Coordinates of C-alpha atoms in Angstrom, one line a residue:
M1 CA 58.0 -48.5 -24.3
K2 CA 56.5 -52.1 -24.8
K3 CA 59.8 -53.3 -23.2
I4 CA 61.8 -51.9 -26.1
F5 CA 63.6 -49.2 -24.2
L6 CA 64.2 -51.5 -21.2
A7 CA 65.6 -54.3 -23.4
A8 CA 67.8 -51.8 -25.3
A9 CA 69.2 -50.5 -22.0
L10 CA 69.9 -54.1 -20.7
V11 CA 71.7 -55.0 -24.0
F12 CA 73.8 -51.7 -24.2
I13 CA 75.0 -51.9 -20.5
S14 CA 75.5 -55.7 -20.5
L15 CA 77.9 -55.9 -23.4
G16 CA 81.2 -57.6 -22.8
V17 CA 84.7 -56.0 -23.2
H18 CA 86.7 -56.6 -26.4
A19 CA 90.3 -55.4 -25.7
G20 CA 91.8 -55.9 -29.2
G21 CA 91.1 -56.2 -32.9
R22 CA 88.8 -54.2 -35.1
A23 CA 85.2 -53.8 -34.2
P24 CA 82.8 -55.6 -36.4
Q25 CA 80.5 -53.7 -38.9
A26 CA 76.8 -53.5 -38.2
P27 CA 75.0 -56.6 -39.7
A28 CA 73.8 -55.6 -43.1
K29 CA 70.3 -57.4 -42.6
T30 CA 68.9 -54.3 -41.0
Q31 CA 68.6 -52.9 -44.5
A32 CA 67.5 -56.0 -46.4
V33 CA 64.6 -58.4 -46.7
T34 CA 65.3 -61.8 -45.1
A35 CA 66.7 -64.0 -47.7
S36 CA 64.8 -67.0 -48.9
T37 CA 66.1 -70.6 -48.2
A38 CA 67.1 -71.0 -51.8
N39 CA 69.0 -67.7 -51.9
A40 CA 70.6 -68.3 -48.6
A41 CA 72.3 -71.4 -50.1
L42 CA 74.1 -69.2 -52.8
N43 CA 77.7 -68.2 -52.1
P44 CA 78.7 -64.6 -53.2
A45 CA 81.7 -66.1 -55.0
D46 CA 79.2 -67.7 -57.4
F47 CA 78.6 -64.3 -58.8
Q48 CA 82.2 -63.4 -59.5
D49 CA 81.6 -63.5 -63.3
M50 CA 78.6 -61.2 -63.0
V51 CA 80.6 -58.7 -60.9
N52 CA 83.5 -58.7 -63.3
R53 CA 81.2 -57.9 -66.4
Y54 CA 78.7 -55.5 -64.8
C55 CA 80.5 -53.8 -61.8
I56 CA 84.2 -53.9 -62.0
T57 CA 84.4 -52.2 -65.5
C58 CA 83.5 -49.0 -63.7
H59 CA 84.5 -49.5 -60.0
N60 CA 88.2 -50.3 -60.2
Q61 CA 91.5 -48.5 -59.1
K62 CA 92.0 -47.0 -62.6
A63 CA 88.5 -45.6 -63.1
M64 CA 88.3 -44.0 -59.5
I65 CA 84.4 -44.0 -59.6
P66 CA 82.7 -42.2 -58.0
P67 CA 85.0 -39.2 -57.6
G68 CA 86.0 -38.3 -54.1
A69 CA 85.0 -41.8 -52.7
P70 CA 85.9 -44.4 -55.4
L71 CA 84.8 -47.9 -54.9
F72 CA 87.4 -50.6 -55.8
L73 CA 85.6 -53.8 -56.5
D74 CA 88.6 -55.3 -58.3
M75 CA 90.4 -55.5 -55.0
A76 CA 87.4 -56.6 -52.8
N77 CA 87.3 -60.2 -51.6
L78 CA 84.1 -62.0 -52.8
K79 CA 85.1 -65.3 -51.4
D80 CA 85.0 -63.9 -47.9
P81 CA 83.0 -60.7 -48.0
S82 CA 83.6 -60.1 -44.2
V83 CA 87.2 -59.0 -45.1
D84 CA 85.8 -56.1 -46.9
T85 CA 82.5 -55.6 -45.0
E86 CA 82.3 -51.7 -45.6
I87 CA 82.7 -52.2 -49.3
W88 CA 80.0 -55.0 -49.7
E89 CA 77.6 -53.1 -47.4
K90 CA 77.8 -50.2 -49.8
V91 CA 77.1 -52.6 -52.7
I92 CA 74.0 -53.9 -50.8
R93 CA 72.6 -50.5 -50.2
K94 CA 73.1 -49.5 -53.8
I95 CA 71.5 -52.6 -55.3
G96 CA 68.6 -52.4 -52.6
V97 CA 67.6 -48.8 -53.8
G98 CA 68.1 -49.7 -57.5
A99 CA 71.0 -47.2 -57.9
M100 CA 73.2 -49.9 -59.5
P101 CA 73.8 -50.6 -62.2
P102 CA 72.9 -47.0 -63.4
Q103 CA 70.0 -46.5 -65.7
G104 CA 70.8 -47.1 -69.4
S105 CA 73.6 -49.4 -68.4
S106 CA 73.5 -53.2 -69.2
T107 CA 72.2 -55.3 -66.3
P108 CA 71.9 -58.9 -65.4
G109 CA 68.3 -58.3 -64.4
A110 CA 66.5 -57.6 -61.0
A111 CA 66.1 -61.4 -60.2
E112 CA 69.9 -62.1 -60.5
L113 CA 70.7 -58.8 -58.6
N114 CA 68.5 -59.7 -55.7
K115 CA 70.1 -63.2 -55.5
F116 CA 73.5 -61.6 -55.4
R117 CA 72.4 -59.1 -52.7
S118 CA 70.8 -61.8 -50.6
S119 CA 74.0 -64.0 -50.8
L120 CA 76.1 -61.0 -49.5
I121 CA 73.6 -60.4 -46.8
S122 CA 73.8 -63.9 -45.6
A123 CA 77.5 -64.1 -45.8
L124 CA 78.1 -61.0 -43.8
D125 CA 75.5 -61.8 -41.1
S126 CA 77.1 -65.3 -40.7
A127 CA 80.5 -63.8 -40.2
A128 CA 79.2 -61.2 -37.8
A129 CA 77.5 -63.9 -35.8
K130 CA 80.5 -66.0 -35.6
Q131 CA 82.8 -63.1 -34.6
N132 CA 80.4 -62.1 -31.7
S133 CA 82.6 -59.3 -30.6
P134 CA 81.1 -56.2 -28.8
G135 CA 84.1 -54.2 -30.1
R136 CA 87.1 -52.5 -28.4
Y137 CA 86.6 -50.7 -25.0
V138 CA 88.0 -47.2 -25.1
I139 CA 88.8 -45.5 -21.8
H140 CA 86.0 -42.9 -21.3
R141 CA 86.5 -39.5 -19.8
L142 CA 83.7 -37.9 -17.9
N143 CA 82.1 -35.2 -20.1
R144 CA 80.9 -32.0 -18.6
T145 CA 77.4 -33.2 -17.9
E146 CA 78.6 -36.5 -16.2
Y147 CA 81.2 -34.6 -14.1
A148 CA 78.7 -32.0 -12.8
N149 CA 76.1 -34.7 -11.9
S150 CA 78.8 -36.8 -10.3
I151 CA 79.9 -33.9 -8.2
R152 CA 76.3 -33.3 -7.1
D153 CA 75.6 -36.9 -6.2
L154 CA 79.0 -37.3 -4.5
V155 CA 79.3 -34.2 -2.3
G156 CA 76.0 -32.4 -2.7
V157 CA 77.4 -29.3 -4.6
D158 CA 75.7 -27.9 -7.7
I159 CA 78.2 -26.3 -10.0
D160 CA 78.1 -24.4 -13.2
V161 CA 80.3 -26.7 -15.2
T162 CA 80.5 -24.2 -18.1
D163 CA 82.7 -21.9 -15.9
L164 CA 85.0 -24.7 -15.0
L165 CA 85.5 -26.9 -18.0
P166 CA 85.7 -26.3 -21.7
S167 CA 83.1 -27.7 -24.2
D168 CA 83.5 -31.3 -25.0
G169 CA 82.8 -31.1 -28.7
G170 CA 81.1 -34.3 -29.9
D171 CA 80.9 -36.9 -32.6
F172 CA 77.7 -37.1 -34.7
G173 CA 76.0 -34.6 -32.3
F174 CA 76.8 -36.7 -29.2
D175 CA 79.2 -35.8 -26.6
N176 CA 79.4 -38.9 -24.5
I177 CA 81.3 -41.1 -27.2
A178 CA 84.4 -42.2 -25.5
A179 CA 86.6 -42.0 -28.8
A180 CA 85.5 -38.3 -29.1
L181 CA 86.3 -37.3 -25.6
K182 CA 89.9 -36.0 -26.1
T183 CA 92.3 -35.3 -23.2
S184 CA 95.1 -32.8 -23.1
P185 CA 97.5 -31.6 -20.3
L186 CA 95.6 -28.2 -20.2
L187 CA 92.2 -30.0 -19.8
L188 CA 93.6 -32.0 -16.9
E189 CA 94.8 -28.8 -15.3
R190 CA 91.3 -27.4 -15.7
Y191 CA 89.9 -30.5 -13.8
L192 CA 92.5 -29.8 -11.1
T193 CA 91.4 -26.2 -10.7
A194 CA 87.7 -27.5 -10.7
A195 CA 88.6 -30.0 -7.8
L196 CA 90.1 -27.3 -5.8
Q197 CA 87.1 -25.0 -6.1
I198 CA 84.6 -27.8 -5.5
S199 CA 86.4 -28.9 -2.3
D200 CA 86.2 -25.3 -0.9
L201 CA 82.5 -25.3 -1.5
A202 CA 81.8 -28.8 -0.1
V203 CA 83.9 -28.2 3.1
G204 CA 83.6 -24.5 3.4
D205 CA 86.4 -22.0 3.9
T206 CA 86.7 -19.4 6.6
E207 CA 89.7 -17.7 4.8
V208 CA 88.0 -17.2 1.5
A209 CA 88.5 -13.9 -0.1
P210 CA 85.4 -11.8 -1.0
G211 CA 84.3 -12.2 -4.6
T212 CA 81.2 -11.6 -6.8
A213 CA 79.0 -14.2 -8.5
S214 CA 76.7 -12.9 -11.3
F215 CA 73.6 -14.6 -12.7
S216 CA 72.6 -13.3 -16.0
I217 CA 69.4 -13.2 -17.7
S218 CA 69.2 -13.4 -21.6
T219 CA 68.2 -10.2 -23.2
E220 CA 65.7 -12.4 -25.1
V221 CA 63.8 -13.5 -22.0
T222 CA 60.4 -11.8 -21.6
Q223 CA 60.0 -10.9 -17.8
N224 CA 56.3 -10.2 -17.5
D225 CA 55.4 -13.7 -16.2
H226 CA 56.0 -15.4 -12.8
V227 CA 59.2 -17.4 -12.6
E228 CA 58.9 -20.8 -11.0
G229 CA 60.6 -21.0 -7.6
L230 CA 60.0 -17.3 -6.8
P231 CA 57.2 -16.1 -4.4
L232 CA 53.7 -15.9 -5.8
G233 CA 52.8 -12.2 -6.7
T234 CA 56.2 -11.5 -8.4
R235 CA 57.1 -11.4 -12.1
G236 CA 60.3 -11.8 -14.0
G237 CA 63.8 -12.0 -12.6
K238 CA 65.8 -14.9 -11.6
I239 CA 66.4 -17.5 -8.9
A240 CA 70.0 -18.4 -8.1
H241 CA 70.9 -21.6 -6.3
Y242 CA 74.2 -20.4 -4.6
N243 CA 76.5 -22.3 -2.3
F244 CA 77.7 -19.7 0.2
P245 CA 81.3 -20.6 1.3
A246 CA 81.2 -19.5 4.9
D247 CA 79.0 -17.8 7.5
G248 CA 79.3 -14.1 7.1
E249 CA 77.9 -10.9 5.6
Y250 CA 77.0 -10.8 1.9
V251 CA 75.8 -7.9 -0.4
L252 CA 72.9 -8.8 -2.9
Y253 CA 72.1 -6.6 -5.8
G254 CA 70.4 -6.5 -9.1
R255 CA 71.3 -4.6 -12.4
L256 CA 68.8 -3.5 -14.9
L257 CA 68.9 -4.3 -18.6
R258 CA 70.6 -1.5 -20.6
T259 CA 69.6 -0.2 -23.9
V260 CA 71.9 0.5 -26.8
A261 CA 71.8 4.2 -25.8
E262 CA 73.1 3.2 -22.3
G263 CA 69.7 4.0 -20.7
Y264 CA 68.2 1.6 -18.1
V265 CA 64.9 -0.1 -19.2
G266 CA 62.1 0.8 -16.9
V267 CA 63.6 4.0 -15.4
E268 CA 61.8 6.3 -17.9
G269 CA 58.2 6.8 -18.6
H270 CA 56.4 5.9 -15.4
E271 CA 54.3 8.0 -12.9
T272 CA 54.7 5.4 -10.1
P273 CA 57.8 3.2 -9.4
Y274 CA 58.1 -0.6 -9.6
Q275 CA 59.2 -2.5 -6.5
F276 CA 62.4 -4.5 -6.9
I277 CA 62.8 -7.3 -4.2
I278 CA 65.5 -9.8 -3.2
T279 CA 64.4 -13.1 -1.5
L280 CA 66.5 -15.5 0.5
D281 CA 65.0 -19.1 0.7
G282 CA 61.7 -17.5 -0.3
E283 CA 61.6 -14.8 2.3
Q284 CA 62.0 -11.1 1.3
V285 CA 65.2 -9.6 2.7
F286 CA 65.5 -6.4 0.7
S287 CA 63.3 -4.1 -1.6
A288 CA 63.8 -0.9 -3.5
P289 CA 61.7 1.4 -5.8
V290 CA 62.8 1.6 -9.5
G291 CA 61.2 4.1 -11.8
G292 CA 58.7 6.7 -11.2
K293 CA 58.6 10.5 -11.7
E294 CA 61.9 11.2 -10.0
D295 CA 63.9 8.6 -11.9
H296 CA 62.3 9.7 -15.1
E297 CA 63.4 13.3 -14.7
S298 CA 66.9 12.3 -13.4
S299 CA 67.5 10.0 -16.4
A300 CA 66.3 12.8 -18.8
K301 CA 68.7 15.2 -17.2
N302 CA 71.8 13.0 -17.0
I303 CA 71.8 9.1 -17.8
V304 CA 75.1 8.4 -16.2
I305 CA 74.2 9.9 -12.8
S306 CA 70.7 8.4 -13.0
R307 CA 72.2 4.9 -13.6
E308 CA 74.6 5.3 -10.5
E309 CA 71.6 6.3 -8.4
V310 CA 69.6 3.4 -9.4
D311 CA 72.5 0.9 -9.1
K312 CA 73.1 2.2 -5.6
R313 CA 69.4 1.9 -4.6
M314 CA 69.1 -1.7 -5.9
T315 CA 72.1 -2.8 -3.7
S316 CA 71.3 -4.3 -0.4
P317 CA 73.2 -3.6 2.8
R318 CA 75.3 -6.4 4.2
I319 CA 73.0 -9.4 5.1
P320 CA 74.1 -12.1 7.5
I321 CA 73.8 -15.5 5.7
T322 CA 75.0 -19.0 6.8
A323 CA 77.3 -21.2 4.7
G324 CA 75.7 -23.8 2.4
T325 CA 73.3 -23.7 -0.5
H326 CA 70.5 -21.1 -0.4
D327 CA 68.0 -19.8 -3.0
V328 CA 68.5 -16.1 -3.8
G329 CA 65.7 -14.5 -5.8
F330 CA 65.9 -11.3 -7.8
T331 CA 62.5 -10.2 -9.0
W332 CA 59.7 -7.6 -9.1
V333 CA 56.3 -7.2 -7.3
E334 CA 53.7 -7.9 -10.0
R335 CA 51.4 -5.3 -11.1
P336 CA 49.4 -4.7 -14.3
T337 CA 51.9 -4.0 -17.0
Q338 CA 49.5 -3.3 -20.1
E339 CA 51.0 -0.5 -22.1
Q340 CA 48.4 2.1 -23.4
N341 CA 50.5 3.7 -26.1
V342 CA 49.7 1.0 -28.8
W343 CA 46.7 -1.0 -29.8
Q344 CA 48.1 -4.5 -29.2
P345 CA 51.4 -4.7 -27.4
P346 CA 53.7 -7.6 -28.6
L347 CA 54.2 -10.6 -26.4
R348 CA 58.0 -10.1 -26.5
D349 CA 59.0 -7.1 -24.2
S350 CA 62.6 -6.6 -25.7
L351 CA 61.8 -5.7 -29.3
E352 CA 63.3 -2.2 -29.2
A353 CA 66.9 -2.1 -27.9
H354 CA 66.9 1.8 -27.9
N355 CA 63.6 2.3 -25.9
P356 CA 64.3 2.8 -22.3
S357 CA 60.6 2.8 -21.3
G358 CA 58.5 -0.2 -20.5
I359 CA 58.5 -2.4 -17.5
P360 CA 61.8 -2.7 -15.6
R361 CA 63.8 -5.8 -16.5
L362 CA 66.8 -7.3 -14.9
R363 CA 70.1 -8.2 -16.7
T364 CA 71.9 -9.7 -13.7
G365 CA 71.5 -10.7 -10.1
N366 CA 74.7 -10.6 -8.1
I367 CA 76.0 -11.9 -4.8
Q368 CA 79.1 -10.3 -3.2
G369 CA 81.0 -11.6 -0.3
P370 CA 81.7 -12.9 2.3
F371 CA 82.6 -10.2 4.6
N372 CA 83.3 -10.5 8.5
V373 CA 83.4 -14.3 8.3
T374 CA 82.3 -15.8 11.6
G375 CA 82.6 -19.6 10.8
I376 CA 81.1 -22.4 8.9
S377 CA 77.6 -23.8 9.7
E378 CA 76.7 -27.4 9.6
T379 CA 75.5 -27.5 6.0
A380 CA 73.7 -30.4 4.3
T381 CA 76.9 -30.9 2.3
R382 CA 79.0 -31.1 5.4
K383 CA 76.6 -33.5 7.0
R384 CA 77.0 -35.8 4.2
L385 CA 80.7 -35.4 3.9
F386 CA 81.7 -35.7 7.6
V387 CA 80.8 -39.2 8.6
C388 CA 82.8 -38.7 11.8
H389 CA 84.0 -35.8 14.0
P390 CA 87.3 -36.3 15.9
T391 CA 87.2 -35.4 19.6
T392 CA 90.8 -35.5 20.3
P393 CA 94.0 -34.9 18.1
A394 CA 94.8 -38.6 18.2
K395 CA 91.4 -39.3 16.4
E396 CA 91.8 -36.9 13.6
N397 CA 94.0 -39.0 11.2
P398 CA 91.7 -42.1 11.5
C399 CA 88.6 -39.9 11.1
A400 CA 90.1 -38.1 8.0
N401 CA 90.9 -41.6 6.5
E402 CA 87.2 -42.6 7.1
I403 CA 85.8 -39.5 5.6
L404 CA 88.0 -39.6 2.5
S405 CA 87.7 -43.3 2.0
T406 CA 84.0 -43.1 2.1
V407 CA 84.1 -40.4 -0.6
A408 CA 86.7 -42.3 -2.7
R409 CA 84.5 -45.5 -2.6
R410 CA 81.7 -43.7 -4.5
A411 CA 84.0 -41.5 -6.6
F412 CA 86.1 -44.5 -7.9
R413 CA 83.0 -46.6 -8.1
R414 CA 84.6 -49.6 -6.3
P415 CA 85.9 -50.6 -2.9
V416 CA 89.1 -48.9 -2.0
G417 CA 92.1 -50.0 0.0
S418 CA 95.1 -48.4 1.8
T419 CA 96.9 -48.1 -1.5
D420 CA 94.1 -46.1 -3.0
M421 CA 94.1 -43.7 0.0
E422 CA 97.7 -43.0 0.0
A423 CA 97.6 -40.1 -2.2
A424 CA 94.6 -38.4 -0.6
M425 CA 96.0 -38.9 2.9
Q426 CA 99.3 -37.4 1.8
F427 CA 97.5 -34.3 0.8
Y428 CA 95.6 -34.2 4.1
T429 CA 98.9 -34.6 6.1
L430 CA 100.6 -31.9 3.9
A431 CA 97.9 -29.4 4.6
R432 CA 98.0 -30.0 8.3
K433 CA 101.8 -29.6 8.4
N434 CA 101.5 -26.3 6.6
G435 CA 99.4 -25.0 9.5
G436 CA 95.8 -25.9 8.3
D437 CA 93.1 -27.2 10.6
F438 CA 91.1 -30.3 10.1
N439 CA 88.8 -28.7 7.7
A440 CA 91.8 -27.7 5.4
G441 CA 93.2 -31.2 5.6
I442 CA 90.0 -32.6 4.4
R443 CA 89.6 -29.9 1.7
A444 CA 93.1 -31.0 0.3
G445 CA 92.4 -34.7 0.5
L446 CA 89.0 -34.2 -1.2
A447 CA 90.6 -32.1 -4.0
R448 CA 93.0 -35.0 -4.6
I449 CA 90.2 -37.5 -4.9
L450 CA 88.3 -35.3 -7.3
A451 CA 91.3 -34.8 -9.6
S452 CA 92.2 -38.4 -9.5
P453 CA 92.1 -40.5 -12.8
S454 CA 90.1 -42.9 -11.0
F455 CA 87.3 -40.4 -10.7
I456 CA 87.7 -38.5 -14.0
F457 CA 88.2 -41.6 -16.2
R458 CA 85.9 -44.7 -16.5
T459 CA 88.0 -47.8 -17.1
E460 CA 87.3 -51.5 -17.4
R461 CA 90.0 -54.2 -16.6
D462 CA 90.7 -57.3 -18.8
D463 CA 90.7 -60.7 -17.3
A464 CA 94.4 -61.5 -16.7
S465 CA 93.8 -65.2 -17.3
L466 CA 92.6 -64.5 -21.0
P467 CA 94.7 -63.8 -24.0
P468 CA 94.9 -60.1 -25.2
G469 CA 91.8 -59.2 -27.2
A470 CA 89.6 -62.0 -25.9
V471 CA 86.0 -61.5 -25.4
H472 CA 84.8 -61.7 -21.8
R473 CA 81.9 -60.7 -19.5
I474 CA 82.3 -57.4 -17.6
S475 CA 82.3 -57.3 -13.7
D476 CA 79.3 -56.3 -11.6
L477 CA 81.2 -53.0 -10.7
E478 CA 81.7 -52.4 -14.3
L479 CA 78.2 -53.0 -15.1
A480 CA 77.0 -50.8 -12.3
S481 CA 79.0 -47.9 -13.8
R482 CA 77.6 -48.6 -17.3
M483 CA 74.1 -48.5 -15.9
S484 CA 74.5 -45.4 -13.9
F485 CA 76.2 -43.3 -16.6
F486 CA 73.7 -44.4 -19.3
L487 CA 70.5 -43.8 -17.2
W488 CA 71.6 -41.0 -14.8
S489 CA 74.8 -39.5 -16.4
S490 CA 76.2 -39.9 -13.0
I491 CA 77.9 -42.3 -10.5
P492 CA 76.3 -45.3 -9.0
D493 CA 74.3 -44.7 -5.8
D494 CA 74.9 -46.8 -2.7
E495 CA 72.2 -49.4 -3.5
L496 CA 73.6 -50.1 -6.9
L497 CA 77.1 -50.1 -5.8
N498 CA 76.5 -52.5 -2.9
L499 CA 74.7 -54.9 -5.1
A500 CA 77.8 -54.9 -7.5
I501 CA 80.1 -55.4 -4.7
S502 CA 78.0 -58.5 -3.4
G503 CA 78.0 -59.9 -6.9
R504 CA 74.3 -60.0 -7.3
L505 CA 73.8 -57.2 -9.8
Q506 CA 74.0 -59.6 -12.9
E507 CA 71.1 -61.7 -11.5
P508 CA 68.2 -61.3 -14.0
R509 CA 65.6 -60.3 -11.5
V510 CA 68.0 -58.0 -9.7
L511 CA 69.2 -56.2 -12.9
D512 CA 65.6 -55.8 -14.1
A513 CA 64.5 -54.3 -10.9
Q514 CA 67.4 -51.8 -10.7
V515 CA 67.0 -50.6 -14.2
K516 CA 63.2 -50.0 -13.5
R517 CA 64.2 -48.2 -10.3
M518 CA 66.7 -46.0 -11.9
I519 CA 64.4 -45.0 -14.7
A520 CA 61.7 -44.0 -12.2
D521 CA 64.3 -41.9 -10.3
D522 CA 64.4 -38.2 -11.0
K523 CA 68.1 -38.5 -11.8
S524 CA 67.1 -40.2 -15.1
D525 CA 65.9 -36.8 -16.2
A526 CA 69.5 -36.5 -17.3
L527 CA 68.9 -39.3 -19.9
M528 CA 65.7 -37.5 -21.1
T529 CA 67.2 -34.1 -21.5
E530 CA 70.8 -34.9 -22.6
F531 CA 69.8 -37.8 -25.0
T532 CA 66.9 -35.7 -26.7
G533 CA 69.2 -32.6 -26.7
Q534 CA 71.8 -34.5 -28.7
W535 CA 69.7 -37.0 -30.7
L536 CA 67.2 -34.4 -31.7
Q537 CA 69.6 -31.5 -31.7
L538 CA 67.5 -29.6 -29.3
R539 CA 70.6 -27.9 -28.0
N540 CA 70.9 -26.1 -31.3
L541 CA 67.6 -24.3 -30.4
N542 CA 69.8 -21.6 -28.7
K543 CA 71.1 -20.8 -32.2
V544 CA 67.7 -20.2 -33.6
K545 CA 67.1 -16.4 -33.9
P546 CA 64.2 -15.6 -36.2
D547 CA 63.8 -12.3 -37.9
L548 CA 62.2 -9.9 -35.3
L549 CA 60.2 -8.0 -38.0
M550 CA 58.7 -11.3 -39.2
F551 CA 58.3 -13.0 -35.8
P552 CA 58.1 -10.1 -33.2
D553 CA 56.6 -12.6 -30.5
F554 CA 59.4 -15.0 -30.7
D555 CA 61.5 -14.9 -27.4
D556 CA 63.7 -17.2 -25.3
N557 CA 60.6 -18.2 -23.3
L558 CA 59.2 -19.7 -26.3
R559 CA 62.4 -21.3 -27.4
Q560 CA 62.7 -23.1 -24.0
S561 CA 59.1 -24.2 -24.2
F562 CA 59.9 -25.8 -27.6
R563 CA 62.6 -27.9 -26.0
R564 CA 60.7 -28.8 -22.8
E565 CA 57.6 -29.9 -24.7
T566 CA 59.8 -32.4 -26.7
E567 CA 61.6 -33.6 -23.4
L568 CA 58.4 -34.1 -21.7
L569 CA 57.0 -36.3 -24.5
F570 CA 60.0 -38.4 -24.7
T571 CA 60.0 -38.8 -20.8
S572 CA 56.3 -39.8 -20.8
I573 CA 57.0 -42.6 -23.4
V574 CA 59.9 -44.0 -21.4
R575 CA 58.5 -43.8 -17.9
E576 CA 55.0 -44.8 -18.8
N577 CA 56.3 -47.7 -21.0
R578 CA 54.5 -46.6 -24.1
S579 CA 55.2 -47.6 -27.6
T580 CA 58.1 -46.1 -29.5
L581 CA 55.7 -45.4 -32.3
N582 CA 54.2 -42.6 -30.0
L583 CA 57.2 -40.5 -31.0
L584 CA 55.5 -40.3 -34.4
D585 CA 51.8 -40.6 -33.8
A586 CA 51.1 -39.5 -30.2
D587 CA 47.7 -37.9 -29.8
Y588 CA 48.9 -35.9 -26.8
T589 CA 51.4 -33.2 -26.0
F590 CA 52.6 -31.0 -23.4
V591 CA 52.2 -27.2 -23.1

């Protein structure tokens, strides 16, 4: 964006650490015209008589004006305005917009007020420049998005973090502000539970108990169009990226959307049935007819029995599936869906919650299992995790240390030594003593790493040779973490980490090249979606529910298009290095 975004990124991630003292206020000159040479020579204390006569008569500790947020100018330091920066910045703003003195009150005149205002601006800017403090560094807990992205890049497991961790809340709409990311014993317990589940998914578990994973579809989603990722010639439904814990047999099934009257949508009112299909990695593995004359008559006779019959028909037999991540699709074979009972059917297909007719629509896709487990295949996750394979019992401990230290190096975002690995190896050893095999030991050690404060929290160390609170440059490793979490909302990759370890990351050419590389990487989509979602409050679109009678064609499809259009515009401006003014006057958009 004419170098603006790149420069902002470099400034943000290159700030030093300030361990103590209060953070300085933002320089007031951002709200003011640059003072002239004559005005710059004026001292705010020269205007003390003017302040006493025109300002303090109202703004003092006795008058308490304005109510609720009184301004005490009788106690403010005019000889050194930086002592009361917040107070004098309010004065600067009020004078700048002509709000003070109030209309009808006596005034020293615009010229005198502008001189006073310019002297305040100069004094505050000078004080801020001398202080030159980046502010106090606050320990930063990974928020939900950062945690999920870090897990993905660390062990290759995609998780639904909303099922594992509570909402982070936020400050001014942003959930990545360190001071707003609170921590509690209960939250740390949730991180521990998440670590145990993730380690099972990453390594695999032949002793996992059968369970059911459900993937729901909003009732506001219109399902008459093709869904990206599902085979051509299908419409509606959902694709689930699911990590199967072990080789075994799984049952796949779908459930239809119910109406308020407990009828199933798509079962009644059709002469011929629709074809429900389930796909595995793009290949059809199951199909079943839904609707048609027989279903219509059965539903009219007994809704409960009809629903049980349809549920049973939409459930696959046990299907052998290997461990690892697979794409499971639940969808319908496409066919003309134009209804003939109205002149112009609405675009949204869920206007009437009581009407069981219309095309069939799914409410959930479900995966149940595993049953009859036979082992764990060599998944992509295991290939990444298992950097060695012990061939004899004597080689198991050294191999386990190599596997876990490789993970810990990236998880902790720094080189690790024997002290760092003690806890993880203790968990590995304990799991083996309790009768677990090599996989069980690695699962235990991995869970310990993922629950470690060195992974969950981002910290920066003060230079021991400096006095407390002194400003100093951050290390290359700390810079690498700032860069990766700012641009990727995730941990540094090997290239970035290796440059930091070698001490080359802060070289101007290297730093510039790395920022450009990271922005071009698909992982920077996290910046585009998360930043716009918080900055422009696009996340709040999920709360937008217009009146159906006034806007009958509004559905979740349109809601998501609203958000995606804005994200793509912001992404194009960043990645194509366009002017930031295009946010206001772009002559192009995305549909």
